[in-house]
mmCIF file of N, CA and C in Angstrom:
data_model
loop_
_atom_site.group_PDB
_atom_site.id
_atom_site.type_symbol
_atom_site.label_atom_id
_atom_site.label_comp_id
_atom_site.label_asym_id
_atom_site.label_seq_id
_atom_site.Cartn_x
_atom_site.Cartn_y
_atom_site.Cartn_z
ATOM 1 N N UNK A 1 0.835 -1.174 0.000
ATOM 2 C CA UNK A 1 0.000 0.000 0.000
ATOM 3 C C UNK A 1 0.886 1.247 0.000
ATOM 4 N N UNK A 2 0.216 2.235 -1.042
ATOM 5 C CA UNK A 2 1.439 3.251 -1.030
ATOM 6 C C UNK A 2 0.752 4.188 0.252
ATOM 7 N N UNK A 3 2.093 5.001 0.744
ATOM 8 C CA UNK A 3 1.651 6.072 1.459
ATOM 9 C C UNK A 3 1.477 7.498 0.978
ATOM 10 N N UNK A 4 -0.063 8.180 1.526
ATOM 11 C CA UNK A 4 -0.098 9.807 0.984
ATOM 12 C C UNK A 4 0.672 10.058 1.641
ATOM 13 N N UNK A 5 1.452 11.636 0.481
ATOM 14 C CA UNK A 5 2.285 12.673 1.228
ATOM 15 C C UNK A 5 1.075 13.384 1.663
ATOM 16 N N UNK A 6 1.101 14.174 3.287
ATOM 17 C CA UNK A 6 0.501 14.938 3.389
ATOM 18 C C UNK A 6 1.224 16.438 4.159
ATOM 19 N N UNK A 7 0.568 17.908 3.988
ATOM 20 C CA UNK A 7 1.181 18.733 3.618
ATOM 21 C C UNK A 7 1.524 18.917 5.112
ATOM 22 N N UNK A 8 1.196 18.385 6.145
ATOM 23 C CA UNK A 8 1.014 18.502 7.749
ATOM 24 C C UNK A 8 2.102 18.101 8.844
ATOM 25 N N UNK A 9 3.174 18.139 9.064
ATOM 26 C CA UNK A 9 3.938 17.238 10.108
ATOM 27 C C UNK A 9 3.969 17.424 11.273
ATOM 28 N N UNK A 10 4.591 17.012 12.083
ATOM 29 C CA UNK A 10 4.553 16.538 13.597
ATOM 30 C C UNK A 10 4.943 17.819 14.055
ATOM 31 N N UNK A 11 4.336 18.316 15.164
ATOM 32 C CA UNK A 11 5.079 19.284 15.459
ATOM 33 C C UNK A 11 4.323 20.842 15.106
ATOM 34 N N UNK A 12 3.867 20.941 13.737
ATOM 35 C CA UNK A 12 3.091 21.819 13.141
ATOM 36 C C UNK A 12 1.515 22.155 14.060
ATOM 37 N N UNK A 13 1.555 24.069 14.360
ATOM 38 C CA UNK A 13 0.575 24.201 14.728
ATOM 39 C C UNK A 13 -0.835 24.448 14.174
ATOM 40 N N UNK A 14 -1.968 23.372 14.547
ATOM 41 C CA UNK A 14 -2.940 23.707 13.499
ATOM 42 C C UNK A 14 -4.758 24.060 14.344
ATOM 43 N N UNK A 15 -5.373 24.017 13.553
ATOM 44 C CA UNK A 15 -6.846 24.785 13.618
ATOM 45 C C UNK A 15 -7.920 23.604 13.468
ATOM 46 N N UNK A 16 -8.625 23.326 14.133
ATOM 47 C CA UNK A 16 -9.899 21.807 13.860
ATOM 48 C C UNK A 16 -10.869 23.003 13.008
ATOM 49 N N UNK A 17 -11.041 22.394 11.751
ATOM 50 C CA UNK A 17 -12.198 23.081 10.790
ATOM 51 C C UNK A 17 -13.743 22.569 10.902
ATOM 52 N N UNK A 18 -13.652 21.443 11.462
ATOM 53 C CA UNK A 18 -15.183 21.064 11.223
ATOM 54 C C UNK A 18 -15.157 20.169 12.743
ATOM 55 N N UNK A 19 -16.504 19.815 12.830
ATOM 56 C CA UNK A 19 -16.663 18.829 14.468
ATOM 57 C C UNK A 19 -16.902 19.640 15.523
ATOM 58 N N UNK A 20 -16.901 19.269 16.549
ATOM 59 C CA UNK A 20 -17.369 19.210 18.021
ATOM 60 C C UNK A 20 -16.058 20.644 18.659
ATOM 61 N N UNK A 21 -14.817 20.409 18.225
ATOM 62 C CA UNK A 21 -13.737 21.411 18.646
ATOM 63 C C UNK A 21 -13.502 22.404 17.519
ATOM 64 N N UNK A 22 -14.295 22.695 16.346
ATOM 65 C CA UNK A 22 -14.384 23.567 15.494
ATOM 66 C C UNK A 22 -13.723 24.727 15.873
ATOM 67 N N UNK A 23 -12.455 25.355 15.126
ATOM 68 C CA UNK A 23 -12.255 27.128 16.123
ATOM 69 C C UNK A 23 -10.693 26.221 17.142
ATOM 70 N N UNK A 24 -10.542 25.162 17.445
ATOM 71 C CA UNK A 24 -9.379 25.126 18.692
ATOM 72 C C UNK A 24 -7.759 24.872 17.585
ATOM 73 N N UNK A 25 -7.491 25.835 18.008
ATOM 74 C CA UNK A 25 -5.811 25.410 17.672
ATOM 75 C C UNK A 25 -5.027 24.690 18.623
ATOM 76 N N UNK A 26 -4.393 23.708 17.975
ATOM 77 C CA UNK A 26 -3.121 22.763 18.915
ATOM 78 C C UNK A 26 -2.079 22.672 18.013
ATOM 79 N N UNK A 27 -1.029 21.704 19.063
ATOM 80 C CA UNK A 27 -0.025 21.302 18.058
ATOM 81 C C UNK A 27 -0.267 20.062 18.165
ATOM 82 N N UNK A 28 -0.051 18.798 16.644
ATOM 83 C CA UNK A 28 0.072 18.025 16.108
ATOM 84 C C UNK A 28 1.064 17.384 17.199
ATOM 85 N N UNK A 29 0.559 16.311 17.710
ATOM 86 C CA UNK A 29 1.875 15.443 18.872
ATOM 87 C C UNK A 29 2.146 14.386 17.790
ATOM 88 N N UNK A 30 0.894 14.129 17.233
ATOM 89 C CA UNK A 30 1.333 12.233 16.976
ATOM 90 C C UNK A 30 0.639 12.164 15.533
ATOM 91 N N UNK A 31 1.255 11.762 14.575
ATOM 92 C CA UNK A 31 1.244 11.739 12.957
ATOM 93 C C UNK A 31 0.263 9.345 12.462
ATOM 94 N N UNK A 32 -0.602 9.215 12.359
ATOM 95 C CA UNK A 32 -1.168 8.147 12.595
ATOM 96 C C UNK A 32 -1.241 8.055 10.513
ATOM 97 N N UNK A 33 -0.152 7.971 9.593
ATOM 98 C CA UNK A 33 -0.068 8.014 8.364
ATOM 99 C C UNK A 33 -1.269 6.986 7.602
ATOM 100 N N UNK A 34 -1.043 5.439 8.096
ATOM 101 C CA UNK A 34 -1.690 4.791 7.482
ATOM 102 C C UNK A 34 -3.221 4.943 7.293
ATOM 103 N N UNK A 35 -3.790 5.586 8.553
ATOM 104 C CA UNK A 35 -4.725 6.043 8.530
ATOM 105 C C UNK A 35 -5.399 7.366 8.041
ATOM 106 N N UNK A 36 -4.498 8.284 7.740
ATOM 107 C CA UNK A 36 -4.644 9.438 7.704
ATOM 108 C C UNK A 36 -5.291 10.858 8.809
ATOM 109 N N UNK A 37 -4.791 10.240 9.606
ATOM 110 C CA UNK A 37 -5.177 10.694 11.347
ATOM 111 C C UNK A 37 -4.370 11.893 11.867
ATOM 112 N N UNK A 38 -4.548 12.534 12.723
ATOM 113 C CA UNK A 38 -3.599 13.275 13.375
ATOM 114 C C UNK A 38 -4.075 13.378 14.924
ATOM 115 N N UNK A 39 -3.197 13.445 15.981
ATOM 116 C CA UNK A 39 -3.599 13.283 16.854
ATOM 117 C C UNK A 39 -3.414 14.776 17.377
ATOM 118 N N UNK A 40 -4.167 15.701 17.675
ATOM 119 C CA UNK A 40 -3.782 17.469 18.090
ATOM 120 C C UNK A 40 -3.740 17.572 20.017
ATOM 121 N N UNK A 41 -3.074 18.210 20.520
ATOM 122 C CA UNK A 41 -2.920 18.532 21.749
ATOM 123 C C UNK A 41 -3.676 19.025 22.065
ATOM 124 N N UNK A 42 -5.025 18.754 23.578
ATOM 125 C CA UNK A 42 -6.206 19.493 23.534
ATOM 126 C C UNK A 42 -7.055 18.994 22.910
ATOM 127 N N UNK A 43 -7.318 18.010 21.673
ATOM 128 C CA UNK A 43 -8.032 17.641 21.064
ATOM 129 C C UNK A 43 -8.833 16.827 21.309
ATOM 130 N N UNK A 44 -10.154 16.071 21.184
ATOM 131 C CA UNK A 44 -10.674 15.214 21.113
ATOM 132 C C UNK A 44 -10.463 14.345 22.728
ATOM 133 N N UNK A 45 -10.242 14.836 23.522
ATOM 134 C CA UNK A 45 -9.690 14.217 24.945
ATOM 135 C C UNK A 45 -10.563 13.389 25.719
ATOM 136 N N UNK A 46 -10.521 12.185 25.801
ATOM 137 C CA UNK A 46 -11.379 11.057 26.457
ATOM 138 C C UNK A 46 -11.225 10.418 27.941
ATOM 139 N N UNK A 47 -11.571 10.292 28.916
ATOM 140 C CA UNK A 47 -11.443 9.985 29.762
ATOM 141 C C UNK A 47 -11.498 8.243 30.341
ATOM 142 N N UNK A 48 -10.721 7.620 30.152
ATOM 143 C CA UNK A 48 -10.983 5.803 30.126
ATOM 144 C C UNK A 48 -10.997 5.784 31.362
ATOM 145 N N UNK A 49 -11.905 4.864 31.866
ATOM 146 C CA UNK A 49 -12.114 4.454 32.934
ATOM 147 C C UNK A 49 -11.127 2.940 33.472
ATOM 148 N N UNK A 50 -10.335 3.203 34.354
ATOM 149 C CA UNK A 50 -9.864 1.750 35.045
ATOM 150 C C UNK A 50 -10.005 2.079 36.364
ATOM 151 N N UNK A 51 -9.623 0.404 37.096
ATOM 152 C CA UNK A 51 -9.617 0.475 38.334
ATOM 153 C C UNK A 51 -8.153 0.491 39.002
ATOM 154 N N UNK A 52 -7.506 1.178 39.872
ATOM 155 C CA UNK A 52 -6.279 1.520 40.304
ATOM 156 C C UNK A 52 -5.819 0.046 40.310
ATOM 157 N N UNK A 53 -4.781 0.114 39.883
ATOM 158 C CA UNK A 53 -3.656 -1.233 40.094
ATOM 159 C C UNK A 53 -2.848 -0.512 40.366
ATOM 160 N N UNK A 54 -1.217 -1.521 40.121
ATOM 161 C CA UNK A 54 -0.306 -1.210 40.220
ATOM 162 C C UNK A 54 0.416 -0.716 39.098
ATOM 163 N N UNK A 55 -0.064 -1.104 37.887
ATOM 164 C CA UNK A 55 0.357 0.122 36.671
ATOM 165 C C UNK A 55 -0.031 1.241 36.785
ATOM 166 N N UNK A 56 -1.493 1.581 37.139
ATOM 167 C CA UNK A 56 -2.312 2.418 36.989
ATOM 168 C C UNK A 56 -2.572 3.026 38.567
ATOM 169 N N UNK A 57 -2.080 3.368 39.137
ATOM 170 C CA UNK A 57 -2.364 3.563 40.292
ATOM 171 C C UNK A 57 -3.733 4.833 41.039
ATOM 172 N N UNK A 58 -3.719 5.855 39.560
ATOM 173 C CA UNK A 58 -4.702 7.053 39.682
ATOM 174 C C UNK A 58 -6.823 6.264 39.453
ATOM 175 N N UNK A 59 -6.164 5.409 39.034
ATOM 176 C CA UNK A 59 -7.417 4.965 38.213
ATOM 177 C C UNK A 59 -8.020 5.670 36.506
ATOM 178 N N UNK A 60 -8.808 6.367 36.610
ATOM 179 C CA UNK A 60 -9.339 7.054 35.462
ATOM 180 C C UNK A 60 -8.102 7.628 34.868
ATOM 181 N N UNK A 61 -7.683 7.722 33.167
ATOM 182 C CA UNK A 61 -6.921 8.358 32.725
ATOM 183 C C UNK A 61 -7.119 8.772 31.306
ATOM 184 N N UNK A 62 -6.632 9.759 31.016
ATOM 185 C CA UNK A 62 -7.048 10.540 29.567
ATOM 186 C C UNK A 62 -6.466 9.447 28.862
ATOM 187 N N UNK A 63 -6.858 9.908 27.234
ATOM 188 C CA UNK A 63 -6.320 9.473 26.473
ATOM 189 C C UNK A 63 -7.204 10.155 25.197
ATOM 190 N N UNK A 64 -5.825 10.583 24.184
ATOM 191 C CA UNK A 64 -6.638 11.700 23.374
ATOM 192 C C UNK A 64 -6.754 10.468 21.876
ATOM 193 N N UNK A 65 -7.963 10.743 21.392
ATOM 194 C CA UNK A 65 -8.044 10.068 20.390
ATOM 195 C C UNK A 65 -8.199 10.852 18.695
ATOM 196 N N UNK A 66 -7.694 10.450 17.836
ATOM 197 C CA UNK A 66 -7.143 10.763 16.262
ATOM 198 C C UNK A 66 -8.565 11.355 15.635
ATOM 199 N N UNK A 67 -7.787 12.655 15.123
ATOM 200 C CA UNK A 67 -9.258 13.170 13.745
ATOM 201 C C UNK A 67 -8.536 13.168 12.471
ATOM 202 N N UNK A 68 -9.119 13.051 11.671
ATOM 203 C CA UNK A 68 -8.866 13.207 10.737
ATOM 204 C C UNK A 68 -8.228 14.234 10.021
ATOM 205 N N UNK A 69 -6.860 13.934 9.359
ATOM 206 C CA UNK A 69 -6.244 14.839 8.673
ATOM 207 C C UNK A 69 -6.897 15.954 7.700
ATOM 208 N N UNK A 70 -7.972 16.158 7.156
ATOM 209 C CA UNK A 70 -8.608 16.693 6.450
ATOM 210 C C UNK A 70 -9.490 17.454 7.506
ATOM 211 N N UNK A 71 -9.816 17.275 8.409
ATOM 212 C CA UNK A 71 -10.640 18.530 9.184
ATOM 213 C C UNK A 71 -9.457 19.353 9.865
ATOM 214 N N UNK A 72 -8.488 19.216 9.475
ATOM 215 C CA UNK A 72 -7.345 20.165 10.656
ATOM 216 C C UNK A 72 -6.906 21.065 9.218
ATOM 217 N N UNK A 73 -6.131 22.463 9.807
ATOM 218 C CA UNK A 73 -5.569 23.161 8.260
ATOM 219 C C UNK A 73 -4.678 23.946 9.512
ATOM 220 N N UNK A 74 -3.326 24.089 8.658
ATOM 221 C CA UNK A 74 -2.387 24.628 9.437
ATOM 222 C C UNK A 74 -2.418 26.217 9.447
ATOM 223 N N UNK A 75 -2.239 26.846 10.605
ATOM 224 C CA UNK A 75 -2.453 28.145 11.166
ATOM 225 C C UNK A 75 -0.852 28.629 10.886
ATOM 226 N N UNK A 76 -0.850 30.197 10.624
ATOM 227 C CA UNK A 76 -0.176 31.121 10.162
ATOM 228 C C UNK A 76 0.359 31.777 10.932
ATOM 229 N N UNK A 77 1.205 32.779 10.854
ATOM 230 C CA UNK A 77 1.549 33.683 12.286
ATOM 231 C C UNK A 77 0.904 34.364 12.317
ATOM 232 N N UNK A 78 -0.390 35.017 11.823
ATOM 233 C CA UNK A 78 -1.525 35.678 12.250
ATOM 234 C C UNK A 78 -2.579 35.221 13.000
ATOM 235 N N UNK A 79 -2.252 33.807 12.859
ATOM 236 C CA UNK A 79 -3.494 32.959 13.535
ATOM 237 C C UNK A 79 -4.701 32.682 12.879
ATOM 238 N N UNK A 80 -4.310 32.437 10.986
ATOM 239 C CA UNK A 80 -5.128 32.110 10.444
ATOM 240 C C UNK A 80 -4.981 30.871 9.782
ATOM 241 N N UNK A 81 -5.652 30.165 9.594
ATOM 242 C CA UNK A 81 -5.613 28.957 8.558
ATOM 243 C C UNK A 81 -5.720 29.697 7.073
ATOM 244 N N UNK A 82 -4.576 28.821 6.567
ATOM 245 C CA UNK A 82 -4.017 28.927 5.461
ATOM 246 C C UNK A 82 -3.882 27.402 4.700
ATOM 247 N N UNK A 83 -3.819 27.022 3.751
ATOM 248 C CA UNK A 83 -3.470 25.908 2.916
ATOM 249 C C UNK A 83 -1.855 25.999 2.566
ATOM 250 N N UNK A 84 -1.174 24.645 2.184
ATOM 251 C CA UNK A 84 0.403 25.076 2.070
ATOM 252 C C UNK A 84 0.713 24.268 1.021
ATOM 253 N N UNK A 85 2.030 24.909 0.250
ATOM 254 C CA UNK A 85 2.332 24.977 -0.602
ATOM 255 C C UNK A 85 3.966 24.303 -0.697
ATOM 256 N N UNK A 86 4.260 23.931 -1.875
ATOM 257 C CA UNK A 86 6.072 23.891 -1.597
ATOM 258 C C UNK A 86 6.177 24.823 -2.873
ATOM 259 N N UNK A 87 7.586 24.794 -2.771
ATOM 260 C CA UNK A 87 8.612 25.954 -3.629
ATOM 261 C C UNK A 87 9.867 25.774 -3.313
ATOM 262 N N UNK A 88 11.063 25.751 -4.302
ATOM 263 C CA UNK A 88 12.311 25.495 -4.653
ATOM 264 C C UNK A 88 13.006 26.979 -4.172
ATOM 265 N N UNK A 89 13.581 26.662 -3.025
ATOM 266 C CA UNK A 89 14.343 27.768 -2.612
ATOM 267 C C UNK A 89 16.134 27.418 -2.454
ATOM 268 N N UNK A 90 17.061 27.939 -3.207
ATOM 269 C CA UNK A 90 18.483 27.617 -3.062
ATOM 270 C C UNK A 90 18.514 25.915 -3.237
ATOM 271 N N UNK A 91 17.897 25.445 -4.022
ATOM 272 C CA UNK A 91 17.866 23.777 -4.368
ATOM 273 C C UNK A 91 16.968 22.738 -3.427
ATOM 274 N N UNK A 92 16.600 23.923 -2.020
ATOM 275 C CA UNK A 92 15.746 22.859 -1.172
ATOM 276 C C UNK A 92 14.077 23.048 -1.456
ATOM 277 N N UNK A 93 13.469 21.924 -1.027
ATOM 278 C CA UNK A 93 12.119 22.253 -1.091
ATOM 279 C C UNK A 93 11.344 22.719 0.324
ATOM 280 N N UNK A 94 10.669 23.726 0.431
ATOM 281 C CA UNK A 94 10.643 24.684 1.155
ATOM 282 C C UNK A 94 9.129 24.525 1.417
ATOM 283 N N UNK A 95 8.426 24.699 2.385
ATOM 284 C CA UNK A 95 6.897 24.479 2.959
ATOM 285 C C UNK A 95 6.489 25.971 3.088
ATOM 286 N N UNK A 96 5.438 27.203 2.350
ATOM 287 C CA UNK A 96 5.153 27.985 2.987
ATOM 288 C C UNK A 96 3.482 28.099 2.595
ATOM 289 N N UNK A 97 2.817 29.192 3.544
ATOM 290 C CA UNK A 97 1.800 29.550 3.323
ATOM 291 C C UNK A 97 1.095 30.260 2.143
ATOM 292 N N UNK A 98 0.055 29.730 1.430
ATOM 293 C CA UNK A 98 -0.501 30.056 0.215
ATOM 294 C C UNK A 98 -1.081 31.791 0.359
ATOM 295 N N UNK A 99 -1.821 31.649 1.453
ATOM 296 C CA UNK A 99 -2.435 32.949 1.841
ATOM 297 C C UNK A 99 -1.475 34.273 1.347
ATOM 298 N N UNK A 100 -0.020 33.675 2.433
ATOM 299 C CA UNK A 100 0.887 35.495 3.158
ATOM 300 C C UNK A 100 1.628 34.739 2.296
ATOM 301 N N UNK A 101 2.456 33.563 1.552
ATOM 302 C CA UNK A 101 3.861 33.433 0.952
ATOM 303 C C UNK A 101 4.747 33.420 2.212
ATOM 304 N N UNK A 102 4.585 33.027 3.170
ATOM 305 C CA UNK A 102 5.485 32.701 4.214
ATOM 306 C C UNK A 102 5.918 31.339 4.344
ATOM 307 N N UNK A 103 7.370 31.331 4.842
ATOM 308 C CA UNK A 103 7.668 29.542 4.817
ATOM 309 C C UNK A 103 7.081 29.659 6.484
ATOM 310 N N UNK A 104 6.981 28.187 6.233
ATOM 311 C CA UNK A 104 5.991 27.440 7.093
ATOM 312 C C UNK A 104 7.202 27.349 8.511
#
């Protein structure tokens, strides 16, 4: 199975466009490719229920679960979502914003 390139990486701060957190910016912790997932900081945050052991000693613990790469769009230094682009700068390929022409 081939893998999509997608324009988004780890690390990159972005904007939820559609759903329940519509409007929240995070940063991208965890990149889920095969699926086309992204996991955002703040995002989607679930609360699992266990009973205290000795792994688990708190009992109840978060755990944030994956949206989809296509409802997230990466935010700008204005704090806007923008779509991104590449471009050949000094022989490298370069990530910037479509909107302002800023590298990413």
């Amino acid at each position: 199975m081939t893998q999509v390139k997608f324009k988004i990486k780890k690390g990159d701060t972005v904007v939820v466009t559609t759903g329940k957190y519509k409007g929240v910016i995070g940063e991208v912790t965890k990149m889920l490719l095969d699926d086309g997932k992204v996991i955002v900081a703040g995002v989607n945050e679930f609360t699992r229920n266990a009973k205290p052991s000795q792994t688990n000693p708190d009992g109840p613990y978060k755990v944030q679960k994956p949206i989809q790469i296509s409802n997230v769009a990466l935010v700008d230094a204005h704090g806007k979502a923008s779509k991104v682009g590449y471009r050949m700068e000094d022989g490298k390929k370069v990530r910037y914003f479509k909107k302002s022409g800023e590298k990413v």
